[in-house]
């Protein structure tokens, strides 16, 4: 065989390429590139690969014959370098594009928060006659804000509805936008499913609370023999968390150990989060210690868990460990640490963290700034929180909500409302958290008119379907004396959690409807929800307000022995109050002996009130002496003990108590009542003469007293001042603050309208009897909230059954 000899033209080309230091490449020959174009392309590829975009663009502009592949590489380079403006300029100037070009540009816009522009670009692509492939369709469906419902029919028309990648993207988009039924239809119609399909569907169901459906999907996935990925494990842990099913979570944990390498930090972090949310601190700690690899997320979950459980020592230990290991100080969980400082509260820890943030230049970041506002508010330093808020250059809705919440927590509901109005004026939309906080402000002000306005506003904003907003609304109606509206809100809520149930149980307790409170408690258990300490506090309070000692001890024992909860001081206070008011002072002493916590003013106040009811002067003296030391500025124990002595004829002892009270500078808090008329609050004190309508108010009361005399009303002068004649005693009773408020409301509201009066002290026995008669005479519902509870007077009867 004769040796091959290249043609002269080929030799000439090779020599020229050699002179240009460009190696011969068969691809050049196949594609018909001329040497100059080929040389430019090789150089361009090298520059793009090495990230030298400016030089690559120069070469790109100099290329005599550009192709779409080179254009796409240039666009991808700009995308990776984070230069969307340059990418868009190049895209707009290009005269040749393919589906990949459009897809790259849509990805660039979406990655830079321009989702609507990316969706518009997809429309331009169609108008220019470029048929999208499955990658382009998947890209646009994944864009935030894309209307998947309008795009889905177009996908079917293109014949891409059988492509598993496109179907997975559609399904995932439907789930993320809350269209779970549409996602299920896509799932059922898919000719082929893979692990991604099931992962998306499981996560979608878990987010919507369809935990049983998610479990069924997981079982079907296993039956089909599909491998479980780290995302499957994470999704199923979300399901277990939503179900609060510790057994299921541990089963998933076991599956993970068998199916996935133990060093998978992503799944381990999901397990940490599961044990944290199930409040299993022992399992949490053991898993953390066994993890061969930990990252910033691992520590953040641990710190958040211990912060939630107020384990300040462990939080600080983990924080120091993160600093020792050498994590970037700028990504440490400062917000969680500030949360711990606020929940303790421990202002010194908070200030130290604040100082570190200032040194690192992080104090101005939105998340940290909001956490600082929250911390200072919870520590009672509202002025410091206001300063941080005022100095924030960019206030987000979270910032405004943190400041509003701080004002509510520190007893400044009026200022919270002003901030809410300012927030709306600057164009920010309140979110669900804002809704909950401002509802609490309305509850504190006891302004039902304002509460109803807020209800209407947040309903229009679409926030009232949220369980937390609904619970806040329910609480507002209950505290404003509108039990019927609270119940209607409860019944209409599409979703209820433990907070919702606690709120309605507490509402019934405050209204003295113990049987309904207990019924709601049993219904809560029937729904599969677990009671917490707050639930039991409301049930015990209901028993206390209605005088049910046997039921009280039943639920107290259930809390301790069945659910294994440690009672708070509040629980002991309810039990002692219930037993004391029933006259079981020997049992009161037994509970006191068993109580692990220190003496508390609320507990001894309960004992003192019980002694007043049953005339137990010896124990009353002990209780009063305790309170003189615990709460030296509180006049209540002096007044109760003095009145008990006076009632027993021990005038010298009564005078001595009053002398001690005067010598110590203790003053009795004046009784005040207020009523809302046409969204304005009117306040009254006893024997008040400041109201311009006082003459009409007194005339109204005299008319009522005449009617009451006909019904056999006899004033109880034991509630009046001692050591004065009977005429002065009767006169002092006639113009107590709540009576003035009721008379004012009768004059200024239409007949039949319910009257709601709030009072800072407990109502006296005579006022209680008088208001019962007034409710019958005027044929109106009269709701009075005193310092302890609600009294709903109707047709001459009170909801408390004369037990308070």
mmCIF file of N, CA and C in Angstrom, residues 468-512:
data_model
loop_
_atom_site.group_PDB
_atom_site.id
_atom_site.type_symbol
_atom_site.label_atom_id
_atom_site.label_comp_id
_atom_site.label_asym_id
_atom_site.label_seq_id
_atom_site.Cartn_x
_atom_site.Cartn_y
_atom_site.Cartn_z
ATOM 1 N N UNK A 468 -53.235 31.711 63.755
ATOM 2 C CA UNK A 468 -52.739 32.607 64.798
ATOM 3 C C UNK A 468 -53.533 33.920 64.811
ATOM 4 N N UNK A 469 -53.844 34.438 63.611
ATOM 5 C CA UNK A 469 -54.660 35.650 63.539
ATOM 6 C C UNK A 469 -56.055 35.379 64.087
ATOM 7 N N UNK A 470 -56.611 34.228 63.726
ATOM 8 C CA UNK A 470 -57.939 33.862 64.218
ATOM 9 C C UNK A 470 -57.964 33.729 65.728
ATOM 10 N N UNK A 471 -56.908 33.165 66.293
ATOM 11 C CA UNK A 471 -56.827 33.005 67.747
ATOM 12 C C UNK A 471 -56.742 34.360 68.443
ATOM 13 N N UNK A 472 -55.981 35.296 67.836
ATOM 14 C CA UNK A 472 -55.872 36.649 68.397
ATOM 15 C C UNK A 472 -57.223 37.367 68.351
ATOM 16 N N UNK A 473 -57.967 37.173 67.248
ATOM 17 C CA UNK A 473 -59.297 37.777 67.128
ATOM 18 C C UNK A 473 -60.235 37.198 68.181
ATOM 19 N N UNK A 474 -60.185 35.896 68.341
ATOM 20 C CA UNK A 474 -61.013 35.224 69.349
ATOM 21 C C UNK A 474 -60.722 35.793 70.739
ATOM 22 N N UNK A 475 -59.435 35.953 71.043
ATOM 23 C CA UNK A 475 -59.018 36.484 72.344
ATOM 24 C C UNK A 475 -59.513 37.916 72.527
ATOM 25 N N UNK A 476 -59.452 38.717 71.452
ATOM 26 C CA UNK A 476 -59.904 40.115 71.525
ATOM 27 C C UNK A 476 -61.387 40.174 71.881
ATOM 28 N N UNK A 477 -62.203 39.388 71.171
ATOM 29 C CA UNK A 477 -63.636 39.405 71.452
ATOM 30 C C UNK A 477 -63.920 38.945 72.884
ATOM 31 N N UNK A 478 -63.204 37.929 73.331
ATOM 32 C CA UNK A 478 -63.422 37.414 74.691
ATOM 33 C C UNK A 478 -63.082 38.474 75.732
ATOM 34 N N UNK A 479 -61.947 39.160 75.559
ATOM 35 C CA UNK A 479 -61.521 40.149 76.559
ATOM 36 C C UNK A 479 -62.325 41.436 76.497
ATOM 37 N N UNK A 480 -63.001 41.674 75.369
ATOM 38 C CA UNK A 480 -63.858 42.861 75.257
ATOM 39 C C UNK A 480 -65.289 42.561 75.704
ATOM 40 N N UNK A 481 -65.506 41.395 76.263
ATOM 41 C CA UNK A 481 -66.832 41.072 76.786
ATOM 42 C C UNK A 481 -67.821 40.606 75.754
ATOM 43 N N UNK A 482 -67.350 40.095 74.621
ATOM 44 C CA UNK A 482 -68.237 39.620 73.543
ATOM 45 C C UNK A 482 -68.071 38.116 73.391
ATOM 46 N N UNK A 483 -68.581 37.360 74.358
ATOM 47 C CA UNK A 483 -68.391 35.910 74.341
ATOM 48 C C UNK A 483 -69.071 35.277 73.129
ATOM 49 N N UNK A 484 -70.255 35.772 72.765
ATOM 50 C CA UNK A 484 -70.961 35.197 71.612
ATOM 51 C C UNK A 484 -70.129 35.336 70.330
ATOM 52 N N UNK A 485 -69.528 36.519 70.125
ATOM 53 C CA UNK A 485 -68.712 36.731 68.930
ATOM 54 C C UNK A 485 -67.428 35.908 68.985
ATOM 55 N N UNK A 486 -66.907 35.718 70.199
ATOM 56 C CA UNK A 486 -65.723 34.868 70.355
ATOM 57 C C UNK A 486 -66.052 33.431 69.944
ATOM 58 N N UNK A 487 -67.211 32.947 70.375
ATOM 59 C CA UNK A 487 -67.622 31.583 70.031
ATOM 60 C C UNK A 487 -67.866 31.441 68.536
ATOM 61 N N UNK A 488 -68.476 32.475 67.925
ATOM 62 C CA UNK A 488 -68.715 32.431 66.485
ATOM 63 C C UNK A 488 -67.389 32.406 65.721
ATOM 64 N N UNK A 489 -66.440 33.192 66.189
ATOM 65 C CA UNK A 489 -65.108 33.194 65.568
ATOM 66 C C UNK A 489 -64.478 31.816 65.671
ATOM 67 N N UNK A 490 -64.598 31.191 66.850
ATOM 68 C CA UNK A 490 -64.041 29.856 67.065
ATOM 69 C C UNK A 490 -64.666 28.844 66.109
ATOM 70 N N UNK A 491 -65.989 28.877 65.990
ATOM 71 C CA UNK A 491 -66.692 27.919 65.131
ATOM 72 C C UNK A 491 -66.342 28.099 63.659
ATOM 73 N N UNK A 492 -66.070 29.349 63.242
ATOM 74 C CA UNK A 492 -65.802 29.635 61.831
ATOM 75 C C UNK A 492 -64.347 29.431 61.426
ATOM 76 N N UNK A 493 -63.472 29.211 62.404
ATOM 77 C CA UNK A 493 -62.055 29.049 62.068
ATOM 78 C C UNK A 493 -61.832 27.740 61.313
ATOM 79 N N UNK A 494 -61.210 27.802 60.099
ATOM 80 C CA UNK A 494 -60.998 26.569 59.323
ATOM 81 C C UNK A 494 -59.945 25.664 59.946
ATOM 82 N N UNK A 495 -59.067 26.244 60.728
ATOM 83 C CA UNK A 495 -58.009 25.468 61.376
ATOM 84 C C UNK A 495 -57.891 25.926 62.826
ATOM 85 N N UNK A 496 -57.698 24.975 63.708
ATOM 86 C CA UNK A 496 -57.547 25.291 65.136
ATOM 87 C C UNK A 496 -56.309 24.581 65.667
ATOM 88 N N UNK A 497 -55.528 25.279 66.478
ATOM 89 C CA UNK A 497 -54.381 24.642 67.131
ATOM 90 C C UNK A 497 -54.562 24.741 68.642
ATOM 91 N N UNK A 498 -53.545 24.357 69.381
ATOM 92 C CA UNK A 498 -53.668 24.350 70.840
ATOM 93 C C UNK A 498 -53.899 25.758 71.395
ATOM 94 N N UNK A 499 -53.327 26.781 70.722
ATOM 95 C CA UNK A 499 -53.531 28.165 71.171
ATOM 96 C C UNK A 499 -55.008 28.542 71.052
ATOM 97 N N UNK A 500 -55.630 28.136 69.951
ATOM 98 C CA UNK A 500 -57.053 28.420 69.744
ATOM 99 C C UNK A 500 -57.896 27.804 70.851
ATOM 100 N N UNK A 501 -57.648 26.531 71.115
ATOM 101 C CA UNK A 501 -58.421 25.836 72.156
ATOM 102 C C UNK A 501 -58.154 26.454 73.527
ATOM 103 N N UNK A 502 -56.911 26.769 73.819
ATOM 104 C CA UNK A 502 -56.592 27.405 75.105
ATOM 105 C C UNK A 502 -57.358 28.710 75.272
ATOM 106 N N UNK A 503 -57.454 29.477 74.178
ATOM 107 C CA UNK A 503 -58.120 30.780 74.239
ATOM 108 C C UNK A 503 -59.605 30.625 74.529
ATOM 109 N N UNK A 504 -60.266 29.677 73.874
ATOM 110 C CA UNK A 504 -61.705 29.529 74.098
ATOM 111 C C UNK A 504 -61.982 28.931 75.474
ATOM 112 N N UNK A 505 -61.121 28.038 75.938
ATOM 113 C CA UNK A 505 -61.283 27.491 77.300
ATOM 114 C C UNK A 505 -61.107 28.610 78.322
ATOM 115 N N UNK A 506 -60.097 29.456 78.106
ATOM 116 C CA UNK A 506 -59.858 30.596 79.002
ATOM 117 C C UNK A 506 -61.036 31.563 78.992
ATOM 118 N N UNK A 507 -61.628 31.789 77.804
ATOM 119 C CA UNK A 507 -62.786 32.690 77.699
ATOM 120 C C UNK A 507 -63.943 32.171 78.561
ATOM 121 N N UNK A 508 -64.239 30.885 78.433
ATOM 122 C CA UNK A 508 -65.308 30.308 79.255
ATOM 123 C C UNK A 508 -64.971 30.422 80.748
ATOM 124 N N UNK A 509 -63.703 30.212 81.084
ATOM 125 C CA UNK A 509 -63.293 30.304 82.489
ATOM 126 C C UNK A 509 -63.518 31.712 83.026
ATOM 127 N N UNK A 510 -63.136 32.736 82.233
ATOM 128 C CA UNK A 510 -63.285 34.119 82.678
ATOM 129 C C UNK A 510 -64.751 34.514 82.836
ATOM 130 N N UNK A 511 -65.626 33.868 82.087
ATOM 131 C CA UNK A 511 -67.057 34.159 82.194
ATOM 132 C C UNK A 511 -67.746 33.275 83.230
ATOM 133 N N UNK A 512 -66.974 32.466 83.942
ATOM 134 C CA UNK A 512 -67.544 31.637 84.992
ATOM 135 C C UNK A 512 -68.311 30.439 84.494
#
